[in-house]
Short mmCIF file of C-alpha atoms in Angstrom, two decimals:
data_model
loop_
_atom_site.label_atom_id
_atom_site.label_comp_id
_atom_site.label_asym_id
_atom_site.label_seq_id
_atom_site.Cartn_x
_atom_site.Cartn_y
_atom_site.Cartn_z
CA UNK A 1 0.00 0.00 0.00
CA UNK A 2 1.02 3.62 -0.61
CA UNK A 3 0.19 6.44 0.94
CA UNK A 4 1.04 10.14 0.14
CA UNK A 5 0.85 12.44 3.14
CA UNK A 6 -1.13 15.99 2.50
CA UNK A 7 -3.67 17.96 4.04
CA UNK A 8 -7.30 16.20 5.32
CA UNK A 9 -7.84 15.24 1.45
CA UNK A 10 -8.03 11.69 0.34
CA UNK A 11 -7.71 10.49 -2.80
CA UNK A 12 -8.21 6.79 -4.52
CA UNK A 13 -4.52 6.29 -6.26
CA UNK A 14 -2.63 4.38 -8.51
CA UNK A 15 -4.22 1.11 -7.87
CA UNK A 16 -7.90 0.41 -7.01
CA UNK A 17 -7.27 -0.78 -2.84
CA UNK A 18 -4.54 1.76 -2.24
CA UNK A 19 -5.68 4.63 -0.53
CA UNK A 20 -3.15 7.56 -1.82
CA UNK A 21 -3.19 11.33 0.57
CA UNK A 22 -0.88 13.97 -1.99
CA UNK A 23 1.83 16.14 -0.15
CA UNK A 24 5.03 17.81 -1.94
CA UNK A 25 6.51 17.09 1.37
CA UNK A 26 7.30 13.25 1.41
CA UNK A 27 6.19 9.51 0.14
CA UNK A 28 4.58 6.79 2.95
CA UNK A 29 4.92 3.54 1.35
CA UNK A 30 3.81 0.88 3.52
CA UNK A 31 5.23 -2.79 2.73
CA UNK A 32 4.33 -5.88 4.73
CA UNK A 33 3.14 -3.50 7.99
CA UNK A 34 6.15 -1.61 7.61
CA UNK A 35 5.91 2.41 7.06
CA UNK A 36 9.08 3.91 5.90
CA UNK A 37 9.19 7.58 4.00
CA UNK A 38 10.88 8.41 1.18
CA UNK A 39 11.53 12.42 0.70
CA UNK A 40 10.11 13.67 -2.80
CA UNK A 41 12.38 15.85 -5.01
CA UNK A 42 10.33 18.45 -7.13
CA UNK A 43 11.61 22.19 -8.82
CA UNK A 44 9.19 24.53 -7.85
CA UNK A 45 8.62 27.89 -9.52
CA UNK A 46 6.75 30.49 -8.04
CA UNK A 47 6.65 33.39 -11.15
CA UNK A 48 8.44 33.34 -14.71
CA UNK A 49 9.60 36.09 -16.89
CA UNK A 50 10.14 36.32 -20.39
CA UNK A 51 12.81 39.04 -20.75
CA UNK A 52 12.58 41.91 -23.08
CA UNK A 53 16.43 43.12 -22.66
CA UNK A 54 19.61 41.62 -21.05
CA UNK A 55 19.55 44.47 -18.85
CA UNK A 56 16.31 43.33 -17.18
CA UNK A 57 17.29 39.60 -17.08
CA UNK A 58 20.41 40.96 -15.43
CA UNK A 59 18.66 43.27 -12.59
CA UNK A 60 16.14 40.16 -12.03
CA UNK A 61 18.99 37.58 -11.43
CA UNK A 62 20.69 39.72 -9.12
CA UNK A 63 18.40 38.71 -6.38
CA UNK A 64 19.53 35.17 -4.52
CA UNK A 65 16.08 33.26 -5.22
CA UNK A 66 15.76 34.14 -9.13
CA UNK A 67 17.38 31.92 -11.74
CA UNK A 68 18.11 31.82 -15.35
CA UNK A 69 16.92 29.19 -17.53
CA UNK A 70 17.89 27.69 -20.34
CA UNK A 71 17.09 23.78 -21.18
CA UNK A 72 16.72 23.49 -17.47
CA UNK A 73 17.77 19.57 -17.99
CA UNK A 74 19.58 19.33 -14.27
CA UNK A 75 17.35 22.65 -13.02
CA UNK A 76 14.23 20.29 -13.30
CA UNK A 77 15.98 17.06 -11.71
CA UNK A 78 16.93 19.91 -8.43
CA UNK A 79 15.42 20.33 -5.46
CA UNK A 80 15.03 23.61 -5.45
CA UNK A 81 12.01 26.65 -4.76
CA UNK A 82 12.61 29.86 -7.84
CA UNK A 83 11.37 32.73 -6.79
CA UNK A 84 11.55 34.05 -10.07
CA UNK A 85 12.65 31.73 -13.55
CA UNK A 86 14.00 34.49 -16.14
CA UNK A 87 13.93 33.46 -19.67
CA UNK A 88 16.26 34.64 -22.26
CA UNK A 89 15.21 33.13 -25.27
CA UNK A 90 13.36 35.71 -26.76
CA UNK A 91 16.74 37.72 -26.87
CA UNK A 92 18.36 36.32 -30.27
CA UNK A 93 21.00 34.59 -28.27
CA UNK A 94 20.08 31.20 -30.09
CA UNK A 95 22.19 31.97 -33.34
CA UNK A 96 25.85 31.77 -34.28
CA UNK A 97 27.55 34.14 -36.55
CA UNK A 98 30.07 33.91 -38.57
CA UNK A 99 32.55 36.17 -39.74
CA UNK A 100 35.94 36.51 -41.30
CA UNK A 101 37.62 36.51 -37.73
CA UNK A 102 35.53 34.41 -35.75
CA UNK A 103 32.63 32.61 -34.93
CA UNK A 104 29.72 34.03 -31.64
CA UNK A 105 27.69 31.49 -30.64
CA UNK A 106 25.09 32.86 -28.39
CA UNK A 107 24.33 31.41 -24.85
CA UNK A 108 20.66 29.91 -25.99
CA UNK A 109 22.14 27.83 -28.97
CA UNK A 110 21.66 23.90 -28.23
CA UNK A 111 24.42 21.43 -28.48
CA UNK A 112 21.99 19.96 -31.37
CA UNK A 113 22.66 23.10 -33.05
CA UNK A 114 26.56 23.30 -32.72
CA UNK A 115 26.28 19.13 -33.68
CA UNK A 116 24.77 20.17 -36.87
CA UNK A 117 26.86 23.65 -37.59
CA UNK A 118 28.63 22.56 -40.49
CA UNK A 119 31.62 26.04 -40.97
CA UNK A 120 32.35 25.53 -37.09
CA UNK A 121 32.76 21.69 -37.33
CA UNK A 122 35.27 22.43 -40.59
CA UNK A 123 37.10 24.65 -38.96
CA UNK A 124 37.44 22.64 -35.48
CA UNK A 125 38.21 18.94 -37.66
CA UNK A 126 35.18 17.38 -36.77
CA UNK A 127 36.09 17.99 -32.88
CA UNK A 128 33.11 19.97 -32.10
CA UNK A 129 30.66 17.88 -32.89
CA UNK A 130 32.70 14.86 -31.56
CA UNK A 131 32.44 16.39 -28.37
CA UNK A 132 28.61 16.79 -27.99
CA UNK A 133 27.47 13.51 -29.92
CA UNK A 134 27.94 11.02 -27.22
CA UNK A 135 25.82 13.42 -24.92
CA UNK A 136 22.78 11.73 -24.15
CA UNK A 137 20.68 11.28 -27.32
CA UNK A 138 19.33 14.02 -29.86
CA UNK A 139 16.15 14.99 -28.06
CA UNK A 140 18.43 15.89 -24.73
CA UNK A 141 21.13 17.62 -27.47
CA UNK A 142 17.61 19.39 -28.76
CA UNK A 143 17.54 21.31 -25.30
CA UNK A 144 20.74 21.30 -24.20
CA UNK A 145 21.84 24.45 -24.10
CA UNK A 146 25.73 25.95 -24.77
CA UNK A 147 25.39 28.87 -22.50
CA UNK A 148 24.49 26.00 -19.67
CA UNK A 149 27.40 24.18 -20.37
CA UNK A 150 30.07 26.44 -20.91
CA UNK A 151 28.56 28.54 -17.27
CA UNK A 152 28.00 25.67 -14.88
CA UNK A 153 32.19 24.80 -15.37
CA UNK A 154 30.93 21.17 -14.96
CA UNK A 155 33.57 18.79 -14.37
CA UNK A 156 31.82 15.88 -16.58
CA UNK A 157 31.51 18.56 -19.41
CA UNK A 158 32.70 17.23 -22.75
CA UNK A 159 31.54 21.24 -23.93
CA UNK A 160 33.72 22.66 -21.62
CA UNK A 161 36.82 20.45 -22.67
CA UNK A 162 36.52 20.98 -26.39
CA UNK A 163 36.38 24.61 -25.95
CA UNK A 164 39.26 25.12 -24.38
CA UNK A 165 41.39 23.77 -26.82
CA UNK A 166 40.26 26.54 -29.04
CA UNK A 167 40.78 29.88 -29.05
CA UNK A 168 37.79 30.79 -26.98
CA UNK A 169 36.28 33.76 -25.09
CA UNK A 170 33.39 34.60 -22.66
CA UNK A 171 31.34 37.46 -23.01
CA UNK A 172 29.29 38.94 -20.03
CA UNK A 173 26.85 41.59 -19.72
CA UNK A 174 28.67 43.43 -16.79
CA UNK A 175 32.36 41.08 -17.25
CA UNK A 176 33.04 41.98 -20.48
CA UNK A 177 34.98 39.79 -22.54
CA UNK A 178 37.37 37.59 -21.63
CA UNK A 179 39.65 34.49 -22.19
CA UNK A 180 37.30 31.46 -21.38
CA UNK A 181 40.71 29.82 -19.56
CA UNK A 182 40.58 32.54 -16.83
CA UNK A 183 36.35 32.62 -16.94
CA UNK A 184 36.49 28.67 -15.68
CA UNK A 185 39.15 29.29 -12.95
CA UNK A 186 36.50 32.08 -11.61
CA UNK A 187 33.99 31.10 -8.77
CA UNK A 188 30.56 31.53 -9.90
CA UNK A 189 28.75 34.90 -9.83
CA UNK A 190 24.98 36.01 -11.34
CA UNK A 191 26.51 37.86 -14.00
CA UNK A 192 25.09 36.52 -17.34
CA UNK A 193 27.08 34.74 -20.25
CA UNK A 194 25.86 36.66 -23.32
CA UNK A 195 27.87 34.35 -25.49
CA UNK A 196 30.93 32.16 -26.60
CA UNK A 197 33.37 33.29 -28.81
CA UNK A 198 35.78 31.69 -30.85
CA UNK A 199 38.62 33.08 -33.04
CA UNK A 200 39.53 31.48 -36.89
CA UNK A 201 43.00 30.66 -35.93
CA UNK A 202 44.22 28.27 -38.37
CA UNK A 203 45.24 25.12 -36.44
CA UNK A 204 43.95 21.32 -35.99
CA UNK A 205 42.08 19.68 -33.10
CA UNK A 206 41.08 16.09 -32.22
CA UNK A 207 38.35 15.00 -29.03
CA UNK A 208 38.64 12.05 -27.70
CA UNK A 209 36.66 10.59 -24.85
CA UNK A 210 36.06 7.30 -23.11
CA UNK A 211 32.30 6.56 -21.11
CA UNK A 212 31.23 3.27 -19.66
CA UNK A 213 28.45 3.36 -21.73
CA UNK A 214 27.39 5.33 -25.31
CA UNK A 215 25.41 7.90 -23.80
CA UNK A 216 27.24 8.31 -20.04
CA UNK A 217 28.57 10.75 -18.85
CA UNK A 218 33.01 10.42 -19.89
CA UNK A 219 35.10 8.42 -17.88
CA UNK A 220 37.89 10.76 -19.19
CA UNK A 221 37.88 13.54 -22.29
CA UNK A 222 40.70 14.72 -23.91
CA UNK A 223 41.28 17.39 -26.45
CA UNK A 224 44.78 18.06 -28.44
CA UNK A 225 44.94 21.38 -30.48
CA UNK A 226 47.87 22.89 -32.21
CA UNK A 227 47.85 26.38 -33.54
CA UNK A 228 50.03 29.59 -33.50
CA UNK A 229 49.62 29.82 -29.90
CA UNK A 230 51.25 26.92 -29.68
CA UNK A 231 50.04 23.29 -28.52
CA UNK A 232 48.07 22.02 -25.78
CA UNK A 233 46.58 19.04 -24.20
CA UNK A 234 42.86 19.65 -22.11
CA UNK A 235 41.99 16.36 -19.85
CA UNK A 236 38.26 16.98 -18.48
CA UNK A 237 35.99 14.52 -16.52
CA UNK A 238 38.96 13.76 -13.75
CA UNK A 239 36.35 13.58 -12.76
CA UNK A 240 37.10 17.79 -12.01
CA UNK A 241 37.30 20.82 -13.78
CA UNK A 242 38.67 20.37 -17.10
CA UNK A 243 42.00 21.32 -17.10
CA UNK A 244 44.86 22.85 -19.77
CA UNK A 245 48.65 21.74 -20.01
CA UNK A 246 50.84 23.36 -22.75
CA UNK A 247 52.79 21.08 -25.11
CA UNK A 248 56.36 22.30 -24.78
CA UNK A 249 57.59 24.33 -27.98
CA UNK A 250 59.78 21.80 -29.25
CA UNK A 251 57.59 19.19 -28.94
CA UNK A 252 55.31 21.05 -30.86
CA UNK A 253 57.61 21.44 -33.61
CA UNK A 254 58.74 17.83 -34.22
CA UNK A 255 54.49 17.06 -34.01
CA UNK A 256 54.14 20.09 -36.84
CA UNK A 257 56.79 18.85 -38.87
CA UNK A 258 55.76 14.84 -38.61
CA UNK A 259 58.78 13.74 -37.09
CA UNK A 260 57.59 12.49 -33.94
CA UNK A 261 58.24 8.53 -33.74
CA UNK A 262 56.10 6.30 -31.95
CA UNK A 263 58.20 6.25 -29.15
CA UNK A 264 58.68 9.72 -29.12
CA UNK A 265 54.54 9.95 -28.88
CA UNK A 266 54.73 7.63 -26.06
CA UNK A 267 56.78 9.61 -23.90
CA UNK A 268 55.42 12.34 -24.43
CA UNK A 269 52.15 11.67 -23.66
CA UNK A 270 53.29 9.77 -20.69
CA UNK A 271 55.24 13.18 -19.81
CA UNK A 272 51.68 15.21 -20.26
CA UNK A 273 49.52 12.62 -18.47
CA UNK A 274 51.74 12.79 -15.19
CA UNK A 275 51.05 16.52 -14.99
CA UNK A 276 47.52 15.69 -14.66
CA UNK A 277 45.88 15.42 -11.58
CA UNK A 278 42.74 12.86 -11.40
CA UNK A 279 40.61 11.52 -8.58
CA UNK A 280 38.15 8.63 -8.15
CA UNK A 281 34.10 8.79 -8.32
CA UNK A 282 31.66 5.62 -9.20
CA UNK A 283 32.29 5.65 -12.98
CA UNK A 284 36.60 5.18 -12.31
CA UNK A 285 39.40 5.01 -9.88
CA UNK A 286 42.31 7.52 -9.91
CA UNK A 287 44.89 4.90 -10.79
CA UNK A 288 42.50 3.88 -14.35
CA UNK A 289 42.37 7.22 -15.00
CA UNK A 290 45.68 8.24 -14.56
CA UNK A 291 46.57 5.23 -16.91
CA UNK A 292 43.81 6.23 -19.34
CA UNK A 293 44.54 9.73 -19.47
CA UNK A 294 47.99 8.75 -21.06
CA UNK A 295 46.67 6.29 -23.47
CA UNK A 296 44.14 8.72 -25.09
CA UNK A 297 46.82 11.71 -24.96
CA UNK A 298 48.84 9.32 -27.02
CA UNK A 299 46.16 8.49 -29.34
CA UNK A 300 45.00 12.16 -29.18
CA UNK A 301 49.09 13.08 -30.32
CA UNK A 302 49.23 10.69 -33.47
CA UNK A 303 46.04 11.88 -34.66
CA UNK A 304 47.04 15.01 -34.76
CA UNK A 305 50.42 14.05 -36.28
CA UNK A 306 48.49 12.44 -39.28
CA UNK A 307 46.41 15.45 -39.43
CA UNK A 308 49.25 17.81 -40.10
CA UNK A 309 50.78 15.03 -43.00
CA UNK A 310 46.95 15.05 -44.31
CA UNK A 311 47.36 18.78 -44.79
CA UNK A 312 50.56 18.37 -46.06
CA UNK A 313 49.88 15.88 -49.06
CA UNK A 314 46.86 17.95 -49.77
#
């Protein structure tokens, strides 16, 4: 029998002999004589707002029981009481734009939409939408939202890893601009990200992750991007932060010019996976990821290798 605990209302429930009392306070189950309670998790929402401006959505969110929403795919799974929900999407912010320079993706676009965004996923290799099509399936990529992904600074965030690797910026209404490397290492605020953007420099990329299962969340992500900036490795899902170590220079020349043996890959990697710090959580132990983190930095490495002699032949 199950009972849910309310006010003096009773209610027939889910099956025809079990008496069922509603509450959003907790669940009475009773099995073989035994009560036990089970405590109810449920995102409550007391007004919502459609904003007309960013300024608005910015004086609303400044107050400690207002939130911004976007595909509100974790929001809803919370536990939480909003005071007020502010919406942004009828602000334009669900485009990206292209220029000669670079490309601004605005905080509402989906990771459906940056999947499917076929300049960005030339210019990035393919490593874009490598990093977003093991997320879930399409219909949770169809909400998904970059502007979530990007400002949570999730340590499971295959977004977050990817992005990195590039040449990437924040922009925030009252923040400004600035290099999304420092915007991750910042405690979070109620300033709003406007948008991501990301500069054409000429370079390659691979993504490379590892998950239990197709649609789980990564045991381990890597991303390895060379450019004029030099090169760099980004190891995310540690399971923390996602987190950037340069290639040294002349490493990055020998990987530029193809001359990097096998062995030479090896070591290297090896070298770049002990700068990494990882921990343990239910998907991995510190010691598998520490030895995985140097297998898919070596795979990550010769990828990027035959990328450059790719280029070359072509």
């Amino acid at each position: 029998m199950v009972q849910i605990l309310t006010d003096d209302r009773f209610y027939s429930g889910w099956k025809r002999n079990s008496p069922v009392r509603r509450t959003g306070i907790c669940v009475r189950s009773t099995v073989n004589g035994e009560s036990r309670k089970r405590g109810i998790k449920m995102l409550k929402i007391k007004e919502y707002v459609k904003a007309e401006s960013l300024e608005q959505a910015y004086e609303l969110n400044q107050k400690r029981g207002n939130r911004l929403i976007g595909g509100m795919l974790w929001m809803k799974m919370s536990n939480v009481q909003i005071q007020t929900a502010i919406d942004l999407s009828g602000l334009g912010l669900d485009k990206i734009e292209e220029n000669g320079e670079e490309f601004k993706i605005g905080c509402m676009v989906t990771l459906r939409q940056l999947e499917l965004h076929v300049p960005l996923g030339k210019f990035s290799h393919g490593m874009i939408k490598e990093c977003v099509r093991h997320i879930a399936g399409v219909q949770f990529r169809n909400l998904a939202t970059i502007g979530g992904s990007i400002f949570g600074r999730f340590g499971f965030s295959d977004v977050l890893t990817a992005f990195l690797a590039l040449d990437s910026y924040v922009e925030l209404y009252r923040g400004g601009v600035m290099p999304l490397r420092e915007f991750a290492e910042l405690k979070r605020d109620r300033d709003i990200l406007v948008r991501i953007i990301v500069k054409k420099m000429p370079g390659r990329q691979v993504y490379l992750s590892h998950r239990n299962a197709k649609t789980d969340f990564p045991v381990l992500a890597v991303a390895v991007s060379s450019d004029s900036r030099g090169a760099r490795v980004v190891v995310g899902a540690r399971p923390a932060k996602a987190l950037c170590v340069e290639i040294p220079q002349k490493w990055k020349e020998m990987l530029d010019a193809s001359r990097c043996q096998y062995t030479d890959i090896q070591t290297l990697a090896r070298t770049l996976a002990e700068q990494i710090p990882v921990g343990s959580n239910m998907r991995a132990g510190a010691r598998y990821r520490s030895h995985l983190a140097g297998v898919l930095i070596q795979r990550g490495l010769s990828k990027l290798q035959k990328e450059e002699e790719r280029q070359d032949a072509d």
